[in-house]
PDB file of C-alpha atoms in Angstrom:
ATOM      1  CA  ASN A 489      -3.468  -3.604   2.422  1.00 89.00           C
ATOM      2  CA  GLN A 490      -5.311  -2.713  -0.774  1.00 94.00           C
ATOM      3  CA  ILE A 491      -8.142  -1.025   1.124  1.00 95.00           C
ATOM      4  CA  ARG A 492      -8.679   0.582   4.503  1.00 97.00           C
ATOM      5  CA  PRO A 493     -11.676   1.917   6.475  1.00 97.00           C
ATOM      6  CA  SER A 494     -12.681   5.399   5.376  1.00 97.00           C
ATOM      7  CA  ILE A 495     -14.326   8.549   6.696  1.00 97.00           C
ATOM      8  CA  SER A 496     -14.443  10.125   3.246  1.00 96.00           C
ATOM      9  CA  PRO A 497     -17.175  12.521   2.085  1.00 96.00           C
ATOM     10  CA  TRP A 498     -16.924  10.687  -1.276  1.00 96.00           C
ATOM     11  CA  SER A 499     -18.571   7.342  -1.968  1.00 95.00           C
ATOM     12  CA  SER A 500     -19.234   5.165  -4.978  1.00 96.00           C
ATOM     13  CA  PRO A 501     -21.484   2.121  -5.216  1.00 95.00           C
ATOM     14  CA  VAL A 502     -20.220  -1.432  -5.567  1.00 94.00           C
ATOM     15  CA  ILE A 503     -21.255  -3.755  -8.385  1.00 90.00           C
ATOM     16  CA  ILE A 504     -20.906  -7.499  -7.877  1.00 88.00           C
ATOM     17  CA  HIS A 505     -21.389  -9.909 -10.750  1.00 84.00           C
ATOM     18  CA  LYS A 506     -20.565 -13.491 -11.598  1.00 86.00           C
ATOM     19  CA  LYS A 507     -17.832 -14.145 -14.173  1.00 84.00           C
ATOM     20  CA  LYS A 508     -18.132 -16.835 -16.853  1.00 86.00           C
ATOM     21  CA  ASP A 509     -15.999 -19.171 -14.731  1.00 88.00           C
ATOM     22  CA  GLY A 510     -18.418 -18.773 -11.801  1.00 87.00           C
ATOM     23  CA  SER A 511     -16.138 -16.616  -9.666  1.00 87.00           C
ATOM     24  CA  ILE A 512     -17.372 -13.345  -8.214  1.00 89.00           C
ATOM     25  CA  CYS A 513     -16.185 -10.026  -9.620  1.00 85.00           C
ATOM     26  CA  PHE A 514     -16.167  -6.997  -7.306  1.00 86.00           C
ATOM     27  CA  LEU A 515     -16.201  -3.621  -9.067  1.00 90.00           C
ATOM     28  CA  VAL A 516     -16.718  -0.074  -7.893  1.00 95.00           C
ATOM     29  CA  ASP A 517     -18.866   2.128 -10.122  1.00 96.00           C
ATOM     30  CA  TYR A 518     -16.745   5.262 -10.481  1.00 97.00           C
ATOM     31  CA  ARG A 519     -18.849   6.922 -13.198  1.00 96.00           C
ATOM     32  CA  LYS A 520     -19.818   9.902 -11.004  1.00 96.00           C
ATOM     33  CA  LEU A 521     -16.242  10.382  -9.793  1.00 96.00           C
ATOM     34  CA  ASN A 522     -14.929  10.076 -13.356  1.00 97.00           C
ATOM     35  CA  SER A 523     -17.384  12.742 -14.548  1.00 97.00           C
ATOM     36  CA  VAL A 524     -15.700  15.338 -12.292  1.00 96.00           C
ATOM     37  CA  THR A 525     -12.126  14.113 -12.714  1.00 95.00           C
ATOM     38  CA  LYS A 526      -9.539  16.135 -14.621  1.00 95.00           C
ATOM     39  CA  LYS A 527      -8.332  13.892 -17.451  1.00 95.00           C
ATOM     40  CA  ASP A 528      -4.728  12.682 -17.529  1.00 94.00           C
ATOM     41  CA  SER A 529      -3.665  12.711 -21.181  1.00 93.00           C
ATOM     42  CA  PHE A 530      -0.539  10.563 -20.913  1.00 92.00           C
ATOM     43  CA  PRO A 531      -0.528   8.681 -24.225  1.00 86.00           C
ATOM     44  CA  GLN A 532      -1.242   5.010 -24.668  1.00 85.00           C
ATOM     45  CA  PRO A 533       0.945   3.538 -27.394  1.00 82.00           C
ATOM     46  CA  THR A 534      -1.038   2.429 -30.422  1.00 84.00           C
ATOM     47  CA  THR A 535      -1.037  -1.157 -31.628  1.00 83.00           C
ATOM     48  CA  LYS A 536       0.553   0.023 -34.878  1.00 84.00           C
ATOM     49  CA  GLU A 537       3.418   1.743 -33.012  1.00 82.00           C
ATOM     50  CA  LEU A 538       4.051  -1.308 -30.873  1.00 81.00           C
ATOM     51  CA  LEU A 539       3.918  -3.846 -33.696  1.00 80.00           C
ATOM     52  CA  HIS A 540       6.237  -1.731 -35.865  1.00 79.00           C
ATOM     53  CA  ARG A 541       9.032  -2.065 -33.294  1.00 80.00           C
ATOM     54  CA  LEU A 542       8.904  -5.862 -33.200  1.00 80.00           C
ATOM     55  CA  GLY A 543      10.238  -6.656 -36.665  1.00 76.00           C
ATOM     56  CA  GLY A 544      13.484  -8.579 -37.071  1.00 81.00           C
ATOM     57  CA  HIS A 545      13.598 -10.146 -33.619  1.00 87.00           C
ATOM     58  CA  CYS A 546      13.877 -13.861 -32.854  1.00 90.00           C
ATOM     59  CA  PHE A 547      13.091 -14.186 -29.132  1.00 94.00           C
ATOM     60  CA  TYR A 548      10.154 -12.810 -27.181  1.00 93.00           C
ATOM     61  CA  SER A 549       9.050 -12.849 -23.563  1.00 94.00           C
ATOM     62  CA  LYS A 550       5.718 -11.580 -22.308  1.00 94.00           C
ATOM     63  CA  LEU A 551       5.415 -10.697 -18.642  1.00 94.00           C
ATOM     64  CA  ASP A 552       2.059 -10.147 -16.986  1.00 91.00           C
ATOM     65  CA  LEU A 553       2.027  -8.053 -13.836  1.00 91.00           C
ATOM     66  CA  LYS A 554      -0.045  -9.725 -11.144  1.00 88.00           C
ATOM     67  CA  SER A 555      -3.093  -7.545 -10.400  1.00 86.00           C
ATOM     68  CA  GLY A 556      -1.211  -4.718 -12.083  1.00 86.00           C
ATOM     69  CA  TYR A 557      -3.263  -1.748 -10.911  1.00 90.00           C
ATOM     70  CA  PHE A 558      -3.192  -2.975  -7.311  1.00 92.00           C
ATOM     71  CA  GLN A 559       0.595  -2.700  -7.340  1.00 92.00           C
ATOM     72  CA  ILE A 560       0.503   1.084  -7.822  1.00 94.00           C
ATOM     73  CA  PRO A 561       0.053   3.084  -4.605  1.00 94.00           C
ATOM     74  CA  ILE A 562      -2.019   6.245  -4.827  1.00 94.00           C
ATOM     75  CA  ARG A 563      -1.334   9.569  -3.156  1.00 95.00           C
ATOM     76  CA  GLU A 564      -2.706   9.972   0.337  1.00 97.00           C
ATOM     77  CA  ALA A 565      -4.777  13.009  -0.719  1.00 95.00           C
ATOM     78  CA  ASP A 566      -6.495  10.982  -3.463  1.00 95.00           C
ATOM     79  CA  LYS A 567      -7.403   7.926  -1.391  1.00 97.00           C
ATOM     80  CA  GLU A 568     -10.619   9.439  -0.022  1.00 97.00           C
ATOM     81  CA  LYS A 569     -11.914   9.904  -3.580  1.00 97.00           C
ATOM     82  CA  THR A 570     -11.811   6.127  -4.123  1.00 97.00           C
ATOM     83  CA  ALA A 571     -14.202   5.446  -1.225  1.00 98.00           C
ATOM     84  CA  PHE A 572     -16.940   2.872  -1.736  1.00 96.00           C
ATOM     85  CA  ILE A 573     -19.875   1.620   0.298  1.00 94.00           C
ATOM     86  CA  THR A 574     -20.429  -1.975   1.408  1.00 92.00           C
ATOM     87  CA  GLN A 575     -22.680  -3.560   3.999  1.00 90.00           C
ATOM     88  CA  ASP A 576     -19.642  -3.438   6.304  1.00 92.00           C
ATOM     89  CA  GLY A 577     -19.147   0.316   5.991  1.00 94.00           C
ATOM     90  CA  LEU A 578     -17.142   2.818   3.984  1.00 97.00           C
ATOM     91  CA  TRP A 579     -13.764   1.793   2.573  1.00 97.00           C
ATOM     92  CA  GLU A 580     -11.114   3.429   0.391  1.00 97.00           C
ATOM     93  CA  PHE A 581      -8.271   2.150  -1.745  1.00 97.00           C
ATOM     94  CA  ASN A 582      -4.579   2.487  -0.912  1.00 97.00           C
ATOM     95  CA  VAL A 583      -3.735   1.363  -4.444  1.00 96.00           C
ATOM     96  CA  LEU A 584      -4.966   2.213  -7.923  1.00 95.00           C
ATOM     97  CA  PRO A 585      -8.447   0.694  -8.325  1.00 95.00           C
ATOM     98  CA  GLN A 586     -10.002  -0.587 -11.537  1.00 91.00           C
ATOM     99  CA  GLY A 587     -12.542   1.792 -13.066  1.00 93.00           C
ATOM    100  CA  ILE A 588     -10.838   5.082 -12.263  1.00 94.00           C
ATOM    101  CA  MET A 589     -10.700   7.195 -15.432  1.00 95.00           C
ATOM    102  CA  ASN A 590      -7.022   8.008 -14.987  1.00 95.00           C
ATOM    103  CA  GLY A 591      -6.021   4.440 -14.128  1.00 94.00           C
ATOM    104  CA  PRO A 592      -4.754   3.477 -17.605  1.00 93.00           C
ATOM    105  CA  PRO A 593      -2.640   6.629 -18.144  1.00 94.00           C
ATOM    106  CA  THR A 594      -1.267   6.411 -14.596  1.00 94.00           C
ATOM    107  CA  PHE A 595      -0.285   2.790 -15.119  1.00 92.00           C
ATOM    108  CA  GLN A 596       1.219   3.473 -18.555  1.00 91.00           C
ATOM    109  CA  ARG A 597       3.257   6.401 -17.184  1.00 92.00           C
ATOM    110  CA  THR A 598       4.556   4.202 -14.370  1.00 92.00           C
ATOM    111  CA  MET A 599       5.676   1.519 -16.830  1.00 91.00           C
ATOM    112  CA  HIS A 600       7.182   4.167 -19.124  1.00 90.00           C
ATOM    113  CA  ASN A 601       9.172   5.675 -16.263  1.00 91.00           C
ATOM    114  CA  LEU A 602      10.332   2.269 -15.029  1.00 90.00           C
ATOM    115  CA  LEU A 603      11.207   0.621 -18.322  1.00 89.00           C
ATOM    116  CA  GLY A 604      11.892   3.521 -20.674  1.00 78.00           C
ATOM    117  CA  TYR A 605      14.971   5.685 -21.006  1.00 69.00           C
ATOM    118  CA  GLY A 606      17.216   3.755 -23.365  1.00 64.00           C
ATOM    119  CA  ARG A 607      15.484   0.404 -23.138  1.00 68.00           C
ATOM    120  CA  TRP A 608      12.776   0.875 -25.766  1.00 77.00           C
ATOM    121  CA  ASP A 609      14.823  -1.048 -28.328  1.00 84.00           C
ATOM    122  CA  TYR A 610      14.158  -4.286 -26.406  1.00 90.00           C
ATOM    123  CA  VAL A 611      11.125  -3.773 -24.151  1.00 92.00           C
ATOM    124  CA  MET A 612       7.656  -2.287 -24.446  1.00 89.00           C
ATOM    125  CA  ALA A 613       4.741  -2.044 -22.080  1.00 88.00           C
ATOM    126  CA  TYR A 614       1.079  -1.885 -22.828  1.00 85.00           C
ATOM    127  CA  LEU A 615      -0.534  -1.450 -19.445  1.00 81.00           C
ATOM    128  CA  ASP A 616       0.197  -4.610 -17.430  1.00 81.00           C
ATOM    129  CA  ASP A 617       1.625  -6.593 -20.366  1.00 85.00           C
ATOM    130  CA  ILE A 618       5.362  -6.191 -20.830  1.00 91.00           C
ATOM    131  CA  LEU A 619       7.031  -7.562 -23.943  1.00 91.00           C
ATOM    132  CA  SER A 620      10.768  -8.097 -24.294  1.00 93.00           C
ATOM    133  CA  PHE A 621      12.233  -8.804 -27.730  1.00 93.00           C
ATOM    134  CA  SER A 622      15.772  -9.625 -28.857  1.00 93.00           C
ATOM    135  CA  ARG A 623      17.718 -10.838 -31.869  1.00 92.00           C
ATOM    136  CA  THR A 624      19.756 -13.534 -30.059  1.00 93.00           C
ATOM    137  CA  PHE A 625      19.106 -15.819 -27.117  1.00 96.00           C
ATOM    138  CA  ASP A 626      22.063 -14.474 -25.104  1.00 96.00           C
ATOM    139  CA  GLU A 627      20.908 -10.909 -25.702  1.00 95.00           C
ATOM    140  CA  HIS A 628      17.401 -11.921 -24.639  1.00 95.00           C
ATOM    141  CA  VAL A 629      18.607 -13.426 -21.360  1.00 96.00           C
ATOM    142  CA  LYS A 630      20.513 -10.204 -20.622  1.00 96.00           C
ATOM    143  CA  HIS A 631      17.492  -8.010 -21.450  1.00 94.00           C
ATOM    144  CA  LEU A 632      15.054 -10.139 -19.486  1.00 94.00           C
ATOM    145  CA  THR A 633      17.342 -10.227 -16.453  1.00 95.00           C
ATOM    146  CA  GLU A 634      17.543  -6.424 -16.488  1.00 94.00           C
ATOM    147  CA  ILE A 635      13.765  -6.018 -16.871  1.00 94.00           C
ATOM    148  CA  LEU A 636      12.996  -8.458 -14.053  1.00 94.00           C
ATOM    149  CA  SER A 637      15.551  -6.724 -11.804  1.00 95.00           C
ATOM    150  CA  ILE A 638      13.942  -3.341 -12.457  1.00 93.00           C
ATOM    151  CA  LEU A 639      10.475  -4.718 -11.706  1.00 94.00           C
ATOM    152  CA  ALA A 640      11.679  -6.447  -8.523  1.00 94.00           C
ATOM    153  CA  GLU A 641      13.450  -3.301  -7.321  1.00 95.00           C
ATOM    154  CA  ALA A 642      10.183  -1.380  -7.792  1.00 93.00           C
ATOM    155  CA  ASN A 643       8.278  -4.150  -5.921  1.00 92.00           C
ATOM    156  CA  PHE A 644       6.238  -5.250  -8.925  1.00 93.00           C
ATOM    157  CA  GLN A 645       5.186  -8.890  -8.929  1.00 93.00           C
ATOM    158  CA  VAL A 646       4.912 -10.902 -12.114  1.00 94.00           C
ATOM    159  CA  ASN A 647       2.208 -13.545 -12.557  1.00 91.00           C
ATOM    160  CA  PRO A 648       4.224 -16.605 -13.675  1.00 92.00           C
ATOM    161  CA  ASP A 649       1.099 -18.443 -14.870  1.00 92.00           C
ATOM    162  CA  LYS A 650       0.536 -15.802 -17.554  1.00 90.00           C
ATOM    163  CA  CYS A 651       4.148 -15.323 -18.671  1.00 93.00           C
ATOM    164  CA  PHE A 652       5.857 -16.650 -21.783  1.00 93.00           C
ATOM    165  CA  ILE A 653       9.650 -16.727 -21.689  1.00 94.00           C
ATOM    166  CA  ALA A 654      12.119 -16.787 -24.611  1.00 93.00           C
ATOM    167  CA  VAL A 655       9.659 -18.015 -27.233  1.00 93.00           C
ATOM    168  CA  GLN A 656       9.968 -17.489 -30.973  1.00 92.00           C
ATOM    169  CA  GLU A 657       6.264 -16.834 -31.526  1.00 88.00           C
ATOM    170  CA  ILE A 658       3.950 -14.935 -29.208  1.00 86.00           C
ATOM    171  CA  ASP A 659       0.483 -13.401 -29.132  1.00 87.00           C
ATOM    172  CA  PHE A 660       0.470  -9.718 -28.230  1.00 83.00           C
ATOM    173  CA  LEU A 661      -2.474  -7.334 -28.563  1.00 82.00           C
ATOM    174  CA  ASP A 662      -4.445  -9.858 -30.634  1.00 83.00           C
ATOM    175  CA  HIS A 663      -1.569 -10.339 -33.102  1.00 83.00           C
ATOM    176  CA  THR A 664       0.799 -13.271 -33.488  1.00 85.00           C
ATOM    177  CA  ILE A 665       4.386 -12.037 -33.497  1.00 83.00           C
ATOM    178  CA  LYS A 666       7.181 -14.145 -35.008  1.00 81.00           C
ATOM    179  CA  GLN A 667      10.289 -13.731 -37.107  1.00 76.00           C
ATOM    180  CA  HIS A 668       9.597 -13.889 -40.838  1.00 61.00           C
TER     181      HIS A 668
END
């Protein structure tokens, strides 16, 4: 249900390339669409801001949202703008595709709205990576349970293969985080 047939006046070309592991990567080249798109200026947190909040904690969990962008539905009126051409016809996305200029701010706003409002002292989101941090194990279990409940209620799926739960040292945004 990520895509559907389209009759859109918009269309973007597809780029297919082989990844290092040999798998095929399907991308839509949205450069022309992005050039006429009004920019969403919702802020991305900086690495410095995020790292500053992590001091003094003992337990960390990192949750990775499975195909994060594809879990965010887009407005019906915007779907036609995501149209792309293949040998099988014209298709459009029902969910937020990779490559759209406003994808990162849209995703960050969604995570902010879901996980913010009083929870920033134990959770942070940087796009599809969510980090929970706590001073005690019991506190961490409580925080993580709440975060997972919120994500489940909003129909977000976590990729268990990329998650780290209740560890005392974790890599986040190219930094190793641990209690000193």
